[in-house]
Amino acid sequence: MDFLTLFLIYVCFVLTTIALLCICSGRKEGFLARSVKGASQVLSFIIPTQLQRVTQRALHRLFHTRSCLFVVLHIALQAAVYGEYTWEVFVYCWELQFHLLYLLLPYLLLAGNMGCFILCSRANPGVITKSNHAALVKIYKYDGVLFQKGIVCPTCNMEKPARSKHCSFCSTCVHRFDHHCVWVNNCIGAFNAKYFLLYLFTLTAMAATIAIIAAAFLIQVVLLSNMMHGSYIDDQGQERAVEILFLIQHLFLTFPRIVFMLGFVILLTLVLGAYCCFSLYLALTNQTSNEWYKSRRYGCSHHLTLQPHDRQVVYKNIYSRGVWMNLKEIFKPLTALERKKK
């Protein structure tokens, strides 16, 4: 086995390990987590130490430091999809007399998405500094479970305001920290959460719209060719009616790039759609991803009560103020003055 093959196998194993550990994160160590750790230890005896160190440094730089790599990948994927859409799908649909506004909708969504992307990546998410620390501390109360008074960030050397978190990517504490998004190369916090939501929704709408148009084109091709009522000769020389699998194979051979793009954008729509629903749920309940993840360690109750030391602490979200006010807080973050009026 040559060095390149060994390296590719090792990289695939490392990426699979990361994915499995992400799935297992936030839970007690189970059979799957122990199996992954055991396999990692066994593989460490096979893979050269120098290669392990290089891979670890590369993965650390990729997933634990601020980098433009995913931004470039994001733009490249968008360019590839829109290039194929413009070069083939748009032209074919125009020849089939699809409505022009229908065909231009993906470009309008792209313009809105790029605007939200720029705003989200360039906006200050709510970096906590010594000048604004005193004001930000007054905005949210400490719930005593997820956020406790008197906790000092060892890096920033400041007391952490409620709902804040230190971002290891940006090396700063962020007000109402949600998560660090590698696709926009910025933290998502109190002051750019609205841009991130709009960016996410427009990105999902873009993928869904292109998927619908591409699927409508292929369906139109099938209907015009009357292929569903035809037949074909199989490998044994027998005549068979056209089935879905044969139809998909025929379309893939006729329009390979369009079918491949359609599969990609459908998958992207499903993934982004699920994440949109989760993000909307967080917004309507006034939670951040960081808070939702941390709250999974505790039970849910209508009352926040002090528990004995041998029992689990009960957590309640004290920041929710109703669906409308929660959504309003995303687009108009609270200030210390507004907090006093409540």
CSV table of C-alpha atoms in Angstrom, one decimal, residues 56-206:
chain,number,residue,atom,x,y,z
A,56,GLN,CA,-3.8,17.1,13.9
A,57,ARG,CA,-2.3,20.5,13.1
A,58,ALA,CA,-4.2,20.7,9.8
A,59,LEU,CA,-7.5,19.7,11.5
A,60,HIS,CA,-6.9,22.1,14.3
A,61,ARG,CA,-6.2,25.0,11.9
A,62,LEU,CA,-9.3,24.0,9.8
A,63,PHE,CA,-11.8,23.5,12.6
A,64,HIS,CA,-10.5,25.5,15.6
A,65,THR,CA,-9.0,28.7,14.1
A,66,ARG,CA,-10.6,31.5,12.1
A,67,SER,CA,-10.1,30.8,8.4
A,68,CYS,CA,-11.5,31.9,5.0
A,69,LEU,CA,-11.3,28.4,3.6
A,70,PHE,CA,-15.0,27.6,4.2
A,71,VAL,CA,-16.0,31.0,2.8
A,72,VAL,CA,-14.1,30.2,-0.4
A,73,LEU,CA,-15.7,26.8,-0.6
A,74,HIS,CA,-19.1,28.3,0.0
A,75,ILE,CA,-18.6,30.8,-2.9
A,76,ALA,CA,-17.2,28.1,-5.1
A,77,LEU,CA,-20.2,25.8,-4.6
A,78,GLN,CA,-22.6,28.7,-5.3
A,79,ALA,CA,-20.7,29.6,-8.4
A,80,ALA,CA,-20.8,26.0,-9.6
A,81,VAL,CA,-24.5,25.6,-9.0
A,82,TYR,CA,-25.4,28.9,-10.6
A,83,GLY,CA,-23.0,28.3,-13.5
A,84,GLU,CA,-24.8,25.1,-14.3
A,85,TYR,CA,-28.2,26.7,-13.8
A,86,THR,CA,-27.4,29.6,-16.1
A,87,TRP,CA,-25.5,27.5,-18.8
A,88,GLU,CA,-28.0,24.7,-19.2
A,89,VAL,CA,-31.2,24.9,-17.1
A,90,PHE,CA,-32.0,28.5,-17.8
A,91,VAL,CA,-31.4,28.1,-21.5
A,92,TYR,CA,-33.4,24.9,-21.9
A,93,CYS,CA,-36.3,26.3,-19.8
A,94,TRP,CA,-36.4,29.4,-21.8
A,95,GLU,CA,-36.7,27.4,-25.0
A,96,LEU,CA,-39.6,25.5,-23.3
A,97,GLN,CA,-41.2,28.9,-22.7
A,98,PHE,CA,-41.0,28.9,-18.9
A,99,HIS,CA,-42.1,32.2,-17.4
A,100,LEU,CA,-39.2,34.7,-17.2
A,101,LEU,CA,-39.9,35.8,-13.6
A,102,TYR,CA,-40.0,32.2,-12.6
A,103,LEU,CA,-36.5,31.7,-14.1
A,104,LEU,CA,-35.1,34.9,-12.6
A,105,LEU,CA,-36.2,34.1,-9.0
A,106,PRO,CA,-33.0,32.3,-8.1
A,107,TYR,CA,-31.0,35.4,-9.1
A,108,LEU,CA,-33.1,37.6,-7.0
A,109,LEU,CA,-32.6,35.3,-4.0
A,110,LEU,CA,-28.9,35.2,-4.7
A,111,ALA,CA,-28.7,39.0,-4.5
A,112,GLY,CA,-30.5,39.0,-1.2
A,113,ASN,CA,-28.4,36.1,0.1
A,114,MET,CA,-25.1,37.8,-0.8
A,115,GLY,CA,-26.3,41.0,1.0
A,116,CYS,CA,-27.2,39.0,4.1
A,117,PHE,CA,-23.9,37.1,3.9
A,118,ILE,CA,-21.8,40.3,3.7
A,119,LEU,CA,-23.7,41.9,6.6
A,120,CYS,CA,-23.5,38.8,8.7
A,121,SER,CA,-19.7,38.3,8.1
A,122,ARG,CA,-18.8,41.9,8.5
A,123,ALA,CA,-21.1,43.0,11.3
A,124,ASN,CA,-19.9,43.1,14.9
A,125,PRO,CA,-21.7,40.1,16.6
A,126,GLY,CA,-21.5,41.7,20.0
A,127,VAL,CA,-17.8,41.6,21.0
A,128,ILE,CA,-17.5,42.4,24.7
A,129,THR,CA,-14.9,45.0,25.5
A,130,LYS,CA,-13.9,46.9,28.6
A,131,SER,CA,-15.8,49.9,27.3
A,132,ASN,CA,-19.2,48.2,26.8
A,133,HIS,CA,-18.8,45.5,29.5
A,134,ALA,CA,-20.7,47.4,32.2
A,135,ALA,CA,-23.7,48.1,29.9
A,136,LEU,CA,-23.9,44.5,28.6
A,137,VAL,CA,-23.8,43.0,32.1
A,138,LYS,CA,-27.1,44.8,32.9
A,139,ILE,CA,-29.1,43.4,29.9
A,140,TYR,CA,-29.7,39.8,31.0
A,141,LYS,CA,-30.2,38.3,34.4
A,142,TYR,CA,-28.1,35.3,35.6
A,143,ASP,CA,-30.3,32.2,35.7
A,144,GLY,CA,-28.0,30.5,38.2
A,145,VAL,CA,-27.7,27.3,36.1
A,146,LEU,CA,-26.3,28.0,32.7
A,147,PHE,CA,-25.0,31.4,33.6
A,148,GLN,CA,-23.7,32.3,37.1
A,149,LYS,CA,-22.6,35.6,38.4
A,150,GLY,CA,-18.9,36.0,39.2
A,151,ILE,CA,-17.5,33.8,36.5
A,152,VAL,CA,-14.4,35.4,34.9
A,153,CYS,CA,-13.2,34.7,31.4
A,154,PRO,CA,-9.5,33.6,31.9
A,155,THR,CA,-8.6,34.9,28.4
A,156,CYS,CA,-10.4,38.3,28.4
A,157,ASN,CA,-10.0,38.8,32.1
A,158,MET,CA,-13.5,40.1,32.5
A,159,GLU,CA,-16.6,38.8,34.3
A,160,LYS,CA,-18.9,37.0,31.8
A,161,PRO,CA,-22.3,38.7,31.3
A,162,ALA,CA,-25.3,36.4,31.2
A,163,ARG,CA,-25.8,34.6,27.9
A,164,SER,CA,-22.2,35.4,26.7
A,165,LYS,CA,-19.5,32.9,25.8
A,166,HIS,CA,-15.8,33.1,24.9
A,167,CYS,CA,-15.2,32.1,21.2
A,168,SER,CA,-12.0,30.2,20.8
A,169,PHE,CA,-12.0,30.9,17.1
A,170,CYS,CA,-12.1,34.7,17.5
A,171,SER,CA,-10.5,34.8,21.0
A,172,THR,CA,-13.2,37.2,22.3
A,173,CYS,CA,-16.2,37.0,24.5
A,174,VAL,CA,-19.5,37.5,22.5
A,175,HIS,CA,-22.8,39.0,23.9
A,176,ARG,CA,-25.7,36.5,23.5
A,177,PHE,CA,-23.4,34.0,21.8
A,178,ASP,CA,-25.1,31.5,19.5
A,179,HIS,CA,-22.2,29.8,17.7
A,180,HIS,CA,-19.2,30.5,15.4
A,181,CYS,CA,-20.2,29.9,11.8
A,182,VAL,CA,-17.3,28.9,9.6
A,183,TRP,CA,-19.3,29.6,6.5
A,184,VAL,CA,-19.5,33.3,7.2
A,185,ASN,CA,-16.2,33.3,9.1
A,186,ASN,CA,-17.8,35.1,12.1
A,187,CYS,CA,-19.5,34.6,15.4
A,188,ILE,CA,-23.3,34.7,15.5
A,189,GLY,CA,-24.3,36.9,18.4
A,190,ALA,CA,-26.9,39.5,19.5
A,191,PHE,CA,-26.1,42.1,16.8
A,192,ASN,CA,-25.9,39.9,13.7
A,193,ALA,CA,-28.3,37.1,14.5
A,194,LYS,CA,-31.0,38.7,12.3
A,195,TYR,CA,-28.6,38.7,9.3
A,196,PHE,CA,-27.7,35.1,9.9
A,197,LEU,CA,-31.4,34.1,10.0
A,198,LEU,CA,-32.1,35.9,6.8
A,199,TYR,CA,-29.0,34.5,5.2
A,200,LEU,CA,-30.0,31.0,6.2
A,201,PHE,CA,-33.6,31.4,4.9
A,202,THR,CA,-32.6,32.9,1.6
A,203,LEU,CA,-29.9,30.2,1.1
A,204,THR,CA,-32.6,27.5,1.7
A,205,ALA,CA,-35.0,29.3,-0.7
A,206,MET,CA,-32.3,29.4,-3.3
